[in-house]
Short mmCIF file of C-alpha atoms and ligand atoms in Angstrom, two decimals:
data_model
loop_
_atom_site.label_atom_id
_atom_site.label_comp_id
_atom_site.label_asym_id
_atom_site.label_seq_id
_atom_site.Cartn_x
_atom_site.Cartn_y
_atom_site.Cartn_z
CA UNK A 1 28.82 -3.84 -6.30
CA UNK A 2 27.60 -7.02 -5.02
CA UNK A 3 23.81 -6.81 -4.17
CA UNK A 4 22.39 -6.45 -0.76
CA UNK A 5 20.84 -9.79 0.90
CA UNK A 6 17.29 -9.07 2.61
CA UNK A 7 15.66 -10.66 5.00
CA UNK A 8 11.91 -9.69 5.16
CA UNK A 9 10.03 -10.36 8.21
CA UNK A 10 5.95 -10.47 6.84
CA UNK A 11 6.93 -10.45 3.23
CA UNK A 12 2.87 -11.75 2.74
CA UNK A 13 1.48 -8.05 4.22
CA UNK A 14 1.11 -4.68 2.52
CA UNK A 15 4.55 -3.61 3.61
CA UNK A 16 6.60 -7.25 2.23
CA UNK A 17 4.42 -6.88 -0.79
CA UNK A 18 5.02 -3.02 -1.49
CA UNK A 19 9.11 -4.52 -0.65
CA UNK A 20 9.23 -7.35 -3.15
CA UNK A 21 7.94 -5.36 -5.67
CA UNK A 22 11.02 -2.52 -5.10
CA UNK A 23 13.27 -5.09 -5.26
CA UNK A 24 11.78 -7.07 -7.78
CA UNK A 25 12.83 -3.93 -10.09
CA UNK A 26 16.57 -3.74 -8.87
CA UNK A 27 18.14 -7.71 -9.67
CA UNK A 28 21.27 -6.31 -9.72
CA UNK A 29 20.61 -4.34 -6.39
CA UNK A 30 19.13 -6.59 -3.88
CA UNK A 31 18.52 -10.41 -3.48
CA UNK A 32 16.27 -11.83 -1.23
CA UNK A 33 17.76 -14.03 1.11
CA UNK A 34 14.50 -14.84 3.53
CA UNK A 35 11.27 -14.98 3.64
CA UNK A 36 8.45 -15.12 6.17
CA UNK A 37 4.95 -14.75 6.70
CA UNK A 38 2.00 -16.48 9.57
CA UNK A 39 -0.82 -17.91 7.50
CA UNK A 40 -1.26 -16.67 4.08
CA UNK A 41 1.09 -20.26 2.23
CA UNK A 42 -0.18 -19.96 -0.88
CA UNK A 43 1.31 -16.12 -1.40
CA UNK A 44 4.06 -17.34 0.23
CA UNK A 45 4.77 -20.26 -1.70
CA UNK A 46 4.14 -17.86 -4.65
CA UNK A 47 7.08 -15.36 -3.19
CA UNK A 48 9.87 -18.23 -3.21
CA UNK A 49 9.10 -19.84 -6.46
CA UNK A 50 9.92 -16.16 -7.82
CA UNK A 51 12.84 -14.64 -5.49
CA UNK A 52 14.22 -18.57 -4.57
CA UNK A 53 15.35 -17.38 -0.82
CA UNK A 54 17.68 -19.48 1.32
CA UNK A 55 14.40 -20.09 4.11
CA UNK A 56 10.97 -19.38 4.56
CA UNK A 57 9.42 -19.36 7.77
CA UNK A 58 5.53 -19.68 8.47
CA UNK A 59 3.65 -19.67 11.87
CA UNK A 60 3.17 -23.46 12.44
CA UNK A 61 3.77 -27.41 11.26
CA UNK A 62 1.12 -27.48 9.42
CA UNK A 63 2.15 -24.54 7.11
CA UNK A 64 5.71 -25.96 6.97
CA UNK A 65 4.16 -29.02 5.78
CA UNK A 66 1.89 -26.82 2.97
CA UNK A 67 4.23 -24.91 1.68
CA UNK A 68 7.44 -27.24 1.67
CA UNK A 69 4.79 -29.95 -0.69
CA UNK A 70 4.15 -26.20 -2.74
CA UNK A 71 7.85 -25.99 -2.82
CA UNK A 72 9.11 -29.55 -3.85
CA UNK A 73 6.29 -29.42 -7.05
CA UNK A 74 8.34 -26.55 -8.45
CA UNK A 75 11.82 -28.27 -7.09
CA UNK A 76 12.40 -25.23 -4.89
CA UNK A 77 14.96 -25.64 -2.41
CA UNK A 78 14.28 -23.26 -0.11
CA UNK A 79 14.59 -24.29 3.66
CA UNK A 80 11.14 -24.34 5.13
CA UNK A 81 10.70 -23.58 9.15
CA UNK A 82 8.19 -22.55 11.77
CA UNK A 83 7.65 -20.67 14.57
CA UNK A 84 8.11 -17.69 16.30
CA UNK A 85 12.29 -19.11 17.00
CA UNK A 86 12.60 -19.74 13.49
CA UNK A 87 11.88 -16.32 12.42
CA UNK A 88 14.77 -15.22 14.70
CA UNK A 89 16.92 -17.68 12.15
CA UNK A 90 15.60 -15.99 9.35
CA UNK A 91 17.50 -13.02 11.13
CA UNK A 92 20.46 -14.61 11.56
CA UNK A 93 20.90 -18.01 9.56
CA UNK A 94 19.89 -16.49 6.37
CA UNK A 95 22.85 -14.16 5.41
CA UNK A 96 21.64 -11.28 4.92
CA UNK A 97 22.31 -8.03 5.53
CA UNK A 98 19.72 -6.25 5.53
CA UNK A 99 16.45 -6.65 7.42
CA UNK A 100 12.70 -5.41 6.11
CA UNK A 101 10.86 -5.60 10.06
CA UNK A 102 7.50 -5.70 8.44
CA UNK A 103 5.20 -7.97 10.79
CA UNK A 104 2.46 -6.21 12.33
CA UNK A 105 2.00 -6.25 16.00
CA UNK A 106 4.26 -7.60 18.79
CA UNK A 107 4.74 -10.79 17.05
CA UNK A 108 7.50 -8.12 15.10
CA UNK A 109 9.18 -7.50 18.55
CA UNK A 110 11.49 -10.40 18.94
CA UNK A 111 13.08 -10.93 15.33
CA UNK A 112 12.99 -7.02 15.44
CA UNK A 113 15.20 -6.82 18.30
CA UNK A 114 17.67 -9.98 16.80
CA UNK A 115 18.50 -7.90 14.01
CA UNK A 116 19.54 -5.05 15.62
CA UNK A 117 21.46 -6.60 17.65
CA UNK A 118 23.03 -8.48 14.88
CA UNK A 119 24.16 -5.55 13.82
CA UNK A 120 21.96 -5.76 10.39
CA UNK A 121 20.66 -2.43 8.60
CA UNK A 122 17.09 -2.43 9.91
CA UNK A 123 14.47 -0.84 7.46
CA UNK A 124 11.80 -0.70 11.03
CA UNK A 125 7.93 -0.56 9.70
CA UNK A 126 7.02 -2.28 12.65
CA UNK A 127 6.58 0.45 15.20
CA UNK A 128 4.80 -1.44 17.81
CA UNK A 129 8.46 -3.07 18.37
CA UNK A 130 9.72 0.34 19.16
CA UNK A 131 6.90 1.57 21.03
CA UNK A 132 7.14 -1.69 23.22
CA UNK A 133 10.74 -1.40 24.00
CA UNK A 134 12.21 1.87 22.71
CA UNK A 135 14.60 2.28 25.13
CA UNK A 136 16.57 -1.76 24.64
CA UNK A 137 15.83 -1.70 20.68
CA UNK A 138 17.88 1.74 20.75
CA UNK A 139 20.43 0.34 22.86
CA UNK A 140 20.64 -3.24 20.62
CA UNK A 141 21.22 -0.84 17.55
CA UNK A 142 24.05 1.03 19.53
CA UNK A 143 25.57 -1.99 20.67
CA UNK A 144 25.16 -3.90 17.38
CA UNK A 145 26.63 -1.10 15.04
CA UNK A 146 24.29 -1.66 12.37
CA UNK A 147 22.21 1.05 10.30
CA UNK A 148 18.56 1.72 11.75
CA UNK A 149 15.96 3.62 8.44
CA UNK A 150 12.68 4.06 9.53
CA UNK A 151 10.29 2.92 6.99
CA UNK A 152 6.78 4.63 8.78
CA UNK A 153 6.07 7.47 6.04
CA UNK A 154 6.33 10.08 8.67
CA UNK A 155 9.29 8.87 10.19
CA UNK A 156 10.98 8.02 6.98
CA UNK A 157 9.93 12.14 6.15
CA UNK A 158 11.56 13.29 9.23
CA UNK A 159 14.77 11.21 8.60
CA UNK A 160 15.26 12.65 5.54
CA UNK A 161 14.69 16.59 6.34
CA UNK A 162 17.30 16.00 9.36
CA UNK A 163 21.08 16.55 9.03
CA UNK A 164 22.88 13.59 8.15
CA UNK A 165 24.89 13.53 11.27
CA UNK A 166 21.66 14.03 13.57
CA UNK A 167 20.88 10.63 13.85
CA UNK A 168 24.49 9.51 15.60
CA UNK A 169 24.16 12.87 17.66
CA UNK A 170 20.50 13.39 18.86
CA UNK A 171 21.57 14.89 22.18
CA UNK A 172 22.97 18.28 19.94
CA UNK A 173 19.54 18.43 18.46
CA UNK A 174 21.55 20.55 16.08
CA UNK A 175 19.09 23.25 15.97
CA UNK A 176 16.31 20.75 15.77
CA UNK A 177 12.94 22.54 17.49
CA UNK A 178 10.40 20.49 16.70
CA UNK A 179 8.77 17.63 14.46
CA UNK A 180 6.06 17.89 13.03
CA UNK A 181 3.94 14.32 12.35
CA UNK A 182 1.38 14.82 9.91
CA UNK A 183 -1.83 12.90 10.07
CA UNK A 184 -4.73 12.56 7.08
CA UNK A 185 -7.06 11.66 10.53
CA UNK A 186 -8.29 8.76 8.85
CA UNK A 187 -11.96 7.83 7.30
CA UNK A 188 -13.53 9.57 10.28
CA UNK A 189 -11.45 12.64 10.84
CA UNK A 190 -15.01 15.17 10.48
CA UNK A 191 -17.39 12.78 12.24
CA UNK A 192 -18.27 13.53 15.83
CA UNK A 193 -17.12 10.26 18.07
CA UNK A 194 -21.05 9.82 19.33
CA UNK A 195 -21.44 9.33 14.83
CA UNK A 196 -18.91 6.34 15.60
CA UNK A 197 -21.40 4.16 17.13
CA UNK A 198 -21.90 1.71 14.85
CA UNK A 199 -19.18 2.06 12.69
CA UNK A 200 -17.81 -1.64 10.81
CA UNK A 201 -14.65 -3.30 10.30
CA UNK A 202 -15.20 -2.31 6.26
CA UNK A 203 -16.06 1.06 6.90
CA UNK A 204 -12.81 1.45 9.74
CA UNK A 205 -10.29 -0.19 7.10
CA UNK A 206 -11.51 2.54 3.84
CA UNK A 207 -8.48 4.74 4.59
CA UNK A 208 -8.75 7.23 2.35
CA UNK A 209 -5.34 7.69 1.18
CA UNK A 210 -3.22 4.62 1.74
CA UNK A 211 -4.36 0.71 1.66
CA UNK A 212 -2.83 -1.05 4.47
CA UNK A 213 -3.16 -3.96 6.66
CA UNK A 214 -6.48 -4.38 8.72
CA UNK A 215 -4.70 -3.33 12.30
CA UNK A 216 -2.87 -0.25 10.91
CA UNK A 217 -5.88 0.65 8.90
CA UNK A 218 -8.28 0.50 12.55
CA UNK A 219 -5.34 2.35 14.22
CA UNK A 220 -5.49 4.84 11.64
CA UNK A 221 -9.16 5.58 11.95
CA UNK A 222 -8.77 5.73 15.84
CA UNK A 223 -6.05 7.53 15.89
CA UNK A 224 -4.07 5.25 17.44
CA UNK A 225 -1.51 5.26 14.82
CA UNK A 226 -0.75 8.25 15.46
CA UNK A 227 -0.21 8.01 18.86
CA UNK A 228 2.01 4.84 17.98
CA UNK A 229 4.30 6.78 15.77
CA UNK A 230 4.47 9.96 18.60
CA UNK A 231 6.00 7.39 20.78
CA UNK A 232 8.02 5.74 17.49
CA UNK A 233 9.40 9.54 16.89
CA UNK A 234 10.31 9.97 20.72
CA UNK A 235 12.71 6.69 20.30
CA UNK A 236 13.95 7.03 16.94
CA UNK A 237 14.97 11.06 17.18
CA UNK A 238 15.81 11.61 20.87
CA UNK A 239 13.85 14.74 21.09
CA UNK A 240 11.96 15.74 24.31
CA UNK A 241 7.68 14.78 24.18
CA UNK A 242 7.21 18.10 24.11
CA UNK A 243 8.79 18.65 20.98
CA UNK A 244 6.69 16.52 18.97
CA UNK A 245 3.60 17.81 17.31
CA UNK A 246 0.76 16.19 15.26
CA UNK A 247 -0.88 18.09 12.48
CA UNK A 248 -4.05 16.96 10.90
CA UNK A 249 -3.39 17.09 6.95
CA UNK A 250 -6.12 15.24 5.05
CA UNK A 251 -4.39 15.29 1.64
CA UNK A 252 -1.45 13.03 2.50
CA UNK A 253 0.73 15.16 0.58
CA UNK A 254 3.65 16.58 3.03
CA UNK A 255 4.76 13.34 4.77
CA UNK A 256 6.11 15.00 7.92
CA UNK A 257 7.83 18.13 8.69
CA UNK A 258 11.19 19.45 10.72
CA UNK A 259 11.23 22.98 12.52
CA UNK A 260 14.43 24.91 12.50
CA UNK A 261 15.85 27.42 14.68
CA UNK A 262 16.62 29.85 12.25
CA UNK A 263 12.51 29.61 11.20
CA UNK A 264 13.01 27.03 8.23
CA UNK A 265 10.37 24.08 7.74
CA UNK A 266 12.11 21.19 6.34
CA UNK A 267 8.89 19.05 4.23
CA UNK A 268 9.24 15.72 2.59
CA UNK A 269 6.30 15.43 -0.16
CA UNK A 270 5.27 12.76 -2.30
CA UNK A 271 2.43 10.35 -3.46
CA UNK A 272 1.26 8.16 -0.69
CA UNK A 273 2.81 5.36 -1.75
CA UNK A 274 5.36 3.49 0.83
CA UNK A 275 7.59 2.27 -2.02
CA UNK A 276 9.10 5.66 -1.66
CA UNK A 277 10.27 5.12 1.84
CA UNK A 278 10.90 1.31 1.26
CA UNK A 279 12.82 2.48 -1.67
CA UNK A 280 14.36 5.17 0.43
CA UNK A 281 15.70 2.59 3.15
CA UNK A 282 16.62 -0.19 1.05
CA UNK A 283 19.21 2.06 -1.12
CA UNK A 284 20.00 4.80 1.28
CA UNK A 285 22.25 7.11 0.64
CA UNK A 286 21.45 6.66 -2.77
CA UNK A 287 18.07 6.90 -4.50
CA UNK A 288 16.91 4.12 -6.74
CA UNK A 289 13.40 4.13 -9.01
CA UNK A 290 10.37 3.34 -6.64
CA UNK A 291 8.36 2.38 -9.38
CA UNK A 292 6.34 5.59 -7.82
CA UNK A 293 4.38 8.20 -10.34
CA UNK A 294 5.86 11.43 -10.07
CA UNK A 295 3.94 14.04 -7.75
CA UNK A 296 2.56 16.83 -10.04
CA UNK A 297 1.57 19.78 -7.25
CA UNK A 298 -0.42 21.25 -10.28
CA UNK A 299 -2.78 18.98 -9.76
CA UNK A 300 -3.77 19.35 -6.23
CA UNK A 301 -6.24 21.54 -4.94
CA UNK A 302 -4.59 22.65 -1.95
CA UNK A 303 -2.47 21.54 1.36
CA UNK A 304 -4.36 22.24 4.66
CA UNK A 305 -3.39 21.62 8.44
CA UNK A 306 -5.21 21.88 11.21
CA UNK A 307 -4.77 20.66 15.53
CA UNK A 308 -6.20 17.69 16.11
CA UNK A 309 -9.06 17.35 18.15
CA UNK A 310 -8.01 15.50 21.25
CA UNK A 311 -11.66 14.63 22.47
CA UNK A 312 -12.41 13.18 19.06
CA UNK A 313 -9.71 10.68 19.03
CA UNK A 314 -9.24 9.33 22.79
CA UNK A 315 -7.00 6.42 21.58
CA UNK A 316 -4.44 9.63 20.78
CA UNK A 317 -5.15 11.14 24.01
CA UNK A 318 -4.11 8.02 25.48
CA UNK A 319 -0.77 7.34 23.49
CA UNK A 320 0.12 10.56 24.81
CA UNK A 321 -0.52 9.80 28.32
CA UNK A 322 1.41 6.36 27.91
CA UNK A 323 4.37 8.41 26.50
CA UNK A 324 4.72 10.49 29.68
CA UNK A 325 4.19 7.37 31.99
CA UNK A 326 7.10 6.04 30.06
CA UNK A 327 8.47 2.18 31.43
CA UNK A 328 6.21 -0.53 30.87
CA UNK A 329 3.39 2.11 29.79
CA UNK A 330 3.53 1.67 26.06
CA UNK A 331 3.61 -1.87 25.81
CA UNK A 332 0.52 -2.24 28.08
CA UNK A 333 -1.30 0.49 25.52
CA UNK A 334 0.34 -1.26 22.58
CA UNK A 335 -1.24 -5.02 23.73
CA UNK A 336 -4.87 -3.53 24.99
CA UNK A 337 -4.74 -2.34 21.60
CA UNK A 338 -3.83 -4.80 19.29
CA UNK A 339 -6.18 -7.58 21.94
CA UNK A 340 -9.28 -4.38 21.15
CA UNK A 341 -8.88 -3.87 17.41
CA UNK A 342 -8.89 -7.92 16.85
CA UNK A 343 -11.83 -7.72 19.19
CA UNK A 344 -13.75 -5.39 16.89
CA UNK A 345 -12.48 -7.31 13.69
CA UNK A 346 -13.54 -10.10 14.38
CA UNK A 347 -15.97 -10.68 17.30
CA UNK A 348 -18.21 -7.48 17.17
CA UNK A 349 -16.35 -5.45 19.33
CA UNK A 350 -18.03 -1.97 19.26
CA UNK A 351 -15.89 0.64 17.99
CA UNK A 352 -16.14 2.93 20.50
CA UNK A 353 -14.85 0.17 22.97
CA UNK A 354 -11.35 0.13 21.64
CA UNK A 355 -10.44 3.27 23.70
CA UNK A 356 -12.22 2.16 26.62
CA UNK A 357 -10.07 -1.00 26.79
CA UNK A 358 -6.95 0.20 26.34
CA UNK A 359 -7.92 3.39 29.12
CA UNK A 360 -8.85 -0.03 31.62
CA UNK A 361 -5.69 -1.53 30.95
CA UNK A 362 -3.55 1.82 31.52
CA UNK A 363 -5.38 2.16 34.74
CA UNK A 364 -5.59 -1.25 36.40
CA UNK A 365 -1.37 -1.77 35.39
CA UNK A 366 0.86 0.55 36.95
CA UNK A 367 3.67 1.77 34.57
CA UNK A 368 6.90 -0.22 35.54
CA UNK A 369 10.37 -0.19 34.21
CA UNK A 370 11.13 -1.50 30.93
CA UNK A 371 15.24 -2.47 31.04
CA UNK A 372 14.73 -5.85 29.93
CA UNK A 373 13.01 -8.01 26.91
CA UNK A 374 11.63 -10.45 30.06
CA UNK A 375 9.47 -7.20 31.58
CA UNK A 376 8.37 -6.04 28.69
CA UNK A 377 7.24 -9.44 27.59
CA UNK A 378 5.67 -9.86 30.91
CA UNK A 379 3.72 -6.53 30.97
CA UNK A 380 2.19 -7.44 27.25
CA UNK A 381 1.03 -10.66 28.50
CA UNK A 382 -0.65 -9.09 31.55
CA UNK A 383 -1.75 -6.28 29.10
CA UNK A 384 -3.62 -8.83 26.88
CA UNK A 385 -5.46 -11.23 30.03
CA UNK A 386 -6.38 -7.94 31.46
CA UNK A 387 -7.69 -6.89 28.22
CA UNK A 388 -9.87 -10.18 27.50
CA UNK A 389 -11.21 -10.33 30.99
CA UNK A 390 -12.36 -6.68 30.56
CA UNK A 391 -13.69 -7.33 26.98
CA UNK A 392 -15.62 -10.78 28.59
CA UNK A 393 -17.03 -8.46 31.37
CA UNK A 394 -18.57 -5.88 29.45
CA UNK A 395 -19.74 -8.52 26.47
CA UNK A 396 -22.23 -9.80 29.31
P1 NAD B 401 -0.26 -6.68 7.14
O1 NAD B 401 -1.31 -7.16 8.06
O2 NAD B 401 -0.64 -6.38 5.72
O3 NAD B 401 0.94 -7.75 7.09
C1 NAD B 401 1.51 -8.28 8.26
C2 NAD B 401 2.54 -9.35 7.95
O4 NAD B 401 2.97 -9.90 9.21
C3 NAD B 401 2.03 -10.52 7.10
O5 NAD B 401 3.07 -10.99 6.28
C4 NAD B 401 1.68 -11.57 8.16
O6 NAD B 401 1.75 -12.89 7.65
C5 NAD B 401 2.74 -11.33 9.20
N1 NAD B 401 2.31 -11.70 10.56
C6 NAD B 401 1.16 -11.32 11.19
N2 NAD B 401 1.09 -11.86 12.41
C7 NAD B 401 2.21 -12.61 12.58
C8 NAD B 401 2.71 -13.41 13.63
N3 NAD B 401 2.02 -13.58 14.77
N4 NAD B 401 3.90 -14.02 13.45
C9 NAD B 401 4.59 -13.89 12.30
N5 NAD B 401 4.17 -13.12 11.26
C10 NAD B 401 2.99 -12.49 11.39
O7 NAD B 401 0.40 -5.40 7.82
P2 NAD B 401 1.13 -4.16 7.12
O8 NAD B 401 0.14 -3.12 6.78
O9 NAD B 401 2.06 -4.64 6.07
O10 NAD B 401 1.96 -3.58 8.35
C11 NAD B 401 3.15 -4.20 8.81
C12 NAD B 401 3.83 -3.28 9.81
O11 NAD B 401 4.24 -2.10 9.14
C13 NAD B 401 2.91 -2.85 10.95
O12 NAD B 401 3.65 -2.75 12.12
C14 NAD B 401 2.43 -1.47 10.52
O13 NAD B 401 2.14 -0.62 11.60
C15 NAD B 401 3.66 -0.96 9.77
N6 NAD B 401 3.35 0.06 8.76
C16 NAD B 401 2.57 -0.27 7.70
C17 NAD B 401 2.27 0.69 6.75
C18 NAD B 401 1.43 0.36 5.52
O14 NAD B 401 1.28 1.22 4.65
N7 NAD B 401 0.90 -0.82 5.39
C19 NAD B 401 2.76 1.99 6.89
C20 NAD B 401 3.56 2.29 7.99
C21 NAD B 401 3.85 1.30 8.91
MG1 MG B 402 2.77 6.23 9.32
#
């Protein structure tokens, strides 16, 4: 067996990290082929001195410059580019196979979209890629032939509690009646939203089950995320809006859920841990050693689920709204969002402002159709000046 070559797109974030380290454990399994990451050269650097890829691709010239200097000093010969075209040739100059979509945000869209159309397998974290253009990145995967695994734990759960065939035959549904997405509701899920006042970046990014990236982690406590991965669900499984259900389950235990016909539940359980679905997608249909402790139910104190309250988390309110509006409608939530949480990361942004911004944006952009990369592309921009300008407007 010759091993898989991987390509993975933010190998510096939680998600690239969490990858290398599967990998790292299977040499025989999987070599990586490319490497990229925006700012952080030094971890970077780090990454191709021990997994030697083909290229590594950072934001700009002066990283290029950083890390190639990094590079020579350990006579690495690794092929050093920048910028957003360049992680397109990571795609498809690098030879690999395989393709780990794990840069957060829109910046993911583009490469995202290159591999699928290259007909790569595509191991998607990067759900604001699907969200923004679920429709095309569907289509590129059709047209491209290649294998699509969703690597979102929820996702990844429902994937692997469907029939194997489902996935090449949504329309059947094949008794399919409804997914459930479960949700742990985040560091705030019993605090009433008027509590959220004053809440910080710190105390928004203490997820209490999983560590993650800043954004995800603020999307998380919002609820957001949630609403990102409703719309991720829609795409990726072909079921009706309708048909897809949140379920507040603090313990992070059952990682999504499938509803039968016949009255069987399908659960996939496990440690919160997202080597298990990185693990999942880089060997499917086989199962290789996560590095992941076993799950011991013994030891837990109980499973609970619960609705979510929909005044308590607007931002999930809105995802749903977004959803229905369908076209250009979840790109314009996707880029109010990402333009609000930086907002509140880093210039003070109050908490509670992060739904208001992305409710303006909805509002002031009407919902238009989403057949090609150009309107989508378009409608984020807008999304994001509209965004600022509200942002500047209620800052004075
Ligand atoms: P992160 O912030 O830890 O890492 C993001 C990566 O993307 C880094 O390597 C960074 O250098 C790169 N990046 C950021 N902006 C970029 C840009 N403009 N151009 C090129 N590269 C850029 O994020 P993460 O938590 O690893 O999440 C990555 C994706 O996976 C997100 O879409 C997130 O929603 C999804 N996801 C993450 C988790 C998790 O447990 N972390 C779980 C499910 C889904
Ligand atoms: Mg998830």
């Amino acid at each position: 067996m010759s091993p898989k070559q991987v390509a993975i797109l933010g190998s510096t974030g939680s998600i690239g990290v969490n990858t290398l380290d599967v990998i790292r454990a299977h040499p025989e399994r999987f070599k990586v082929v490319a490497l990229t990451a925006a700012k952080q050269i030094e971890r970077l650097a780090e990454q191709c001195i021990e997994f030697k890829p083909a290229i590594a691709v950072v934001a700009d010239a002066d990283g290029a410059a950083q890390l190639s200097h990094l590079l020579e000093a350990n006579q690495i010969t690794t092929q050093v580019l920048y910028g957003p075209q360049a992680l397109v040739s990571a795609v498809t100059e690098s030879g690999c196979d395989t393709v780990m979509a794990a840069i957060v945000g829109a910046a993911g869209l583009v490469p995202a979209l290159a591999a699928a159309q290259a007909g790569k397998r595509v191991l998607l974290a990067n759900k604001e890629a699907l969200v923004m253009s679920g429709n095309l990145f569907m289509q590129a995967m059709k047209t491209g032939g290649g294998e699509l695994l969703p690597i979102d734990s929820e996702h990844n759960a429902i994937f692997q509690c469907l029939p194997d065939h489902f996935t090449k035959n949504p329309s059947e549904h094949l008794g399919v009646e409804e997914l459930w997405l479960t949700a742990s509701g985040g560091p705030f899920r019993d605090r009433s939203l008027t509590d959220l006042a004053s809440i910080t970046p710190e105390q928004a990014c203490a997820h209490p089950n999983w560590v993650m990236g800043r954004k995800i982690s603020v999307d998380s406590a919002t609820m957001m995320n949630k609403g990102l991965e409703v719309i991720e669900a829609f795409w990726l499984f072909g079921l009706p809006l309708e048909k897809i259900k949140v379920l507040i389950h603090p313990q992070s235990v059952v990682h999504s859920m499938v509803r039968y016909r016949d009255g069987s539940v399908l659960a996939q359980m496990g440690q919160p841990d997202m080597r298990t679905p990185i693990a999942y997608g880089l060997a499917w249909p086989e199962r290789i050693d996560a590095g992941v402790a076993p799950l011991n139910l013994t030891q837990l104190t109980g499973l609970s689920f619960t609705e979510p309250n929909f005044s308590q988390f607007p931002c999930l309110s809105l995802a749903f709204a977004a959803a229905k509006a369908g076209g250009t409608a979840p790109a314009i939530l996707n880029a109010a969002n990402e333009v609000a949480v930086a907002a509140f990361l880093d210039e003070g942004l109050p908490y509670l402002t992060i739904p208001s911004v992305v409710e303006h944006c909805l509002n002031a952009m009407p919902a238009l159709a989403a057949d090609s990369l150009e309107m989508i592309l378009e409608a984020d921009i807008l999304a994001r000046q509209t965004a600022i300008q509200y942002i500047r407007a209620i800052k004075r």
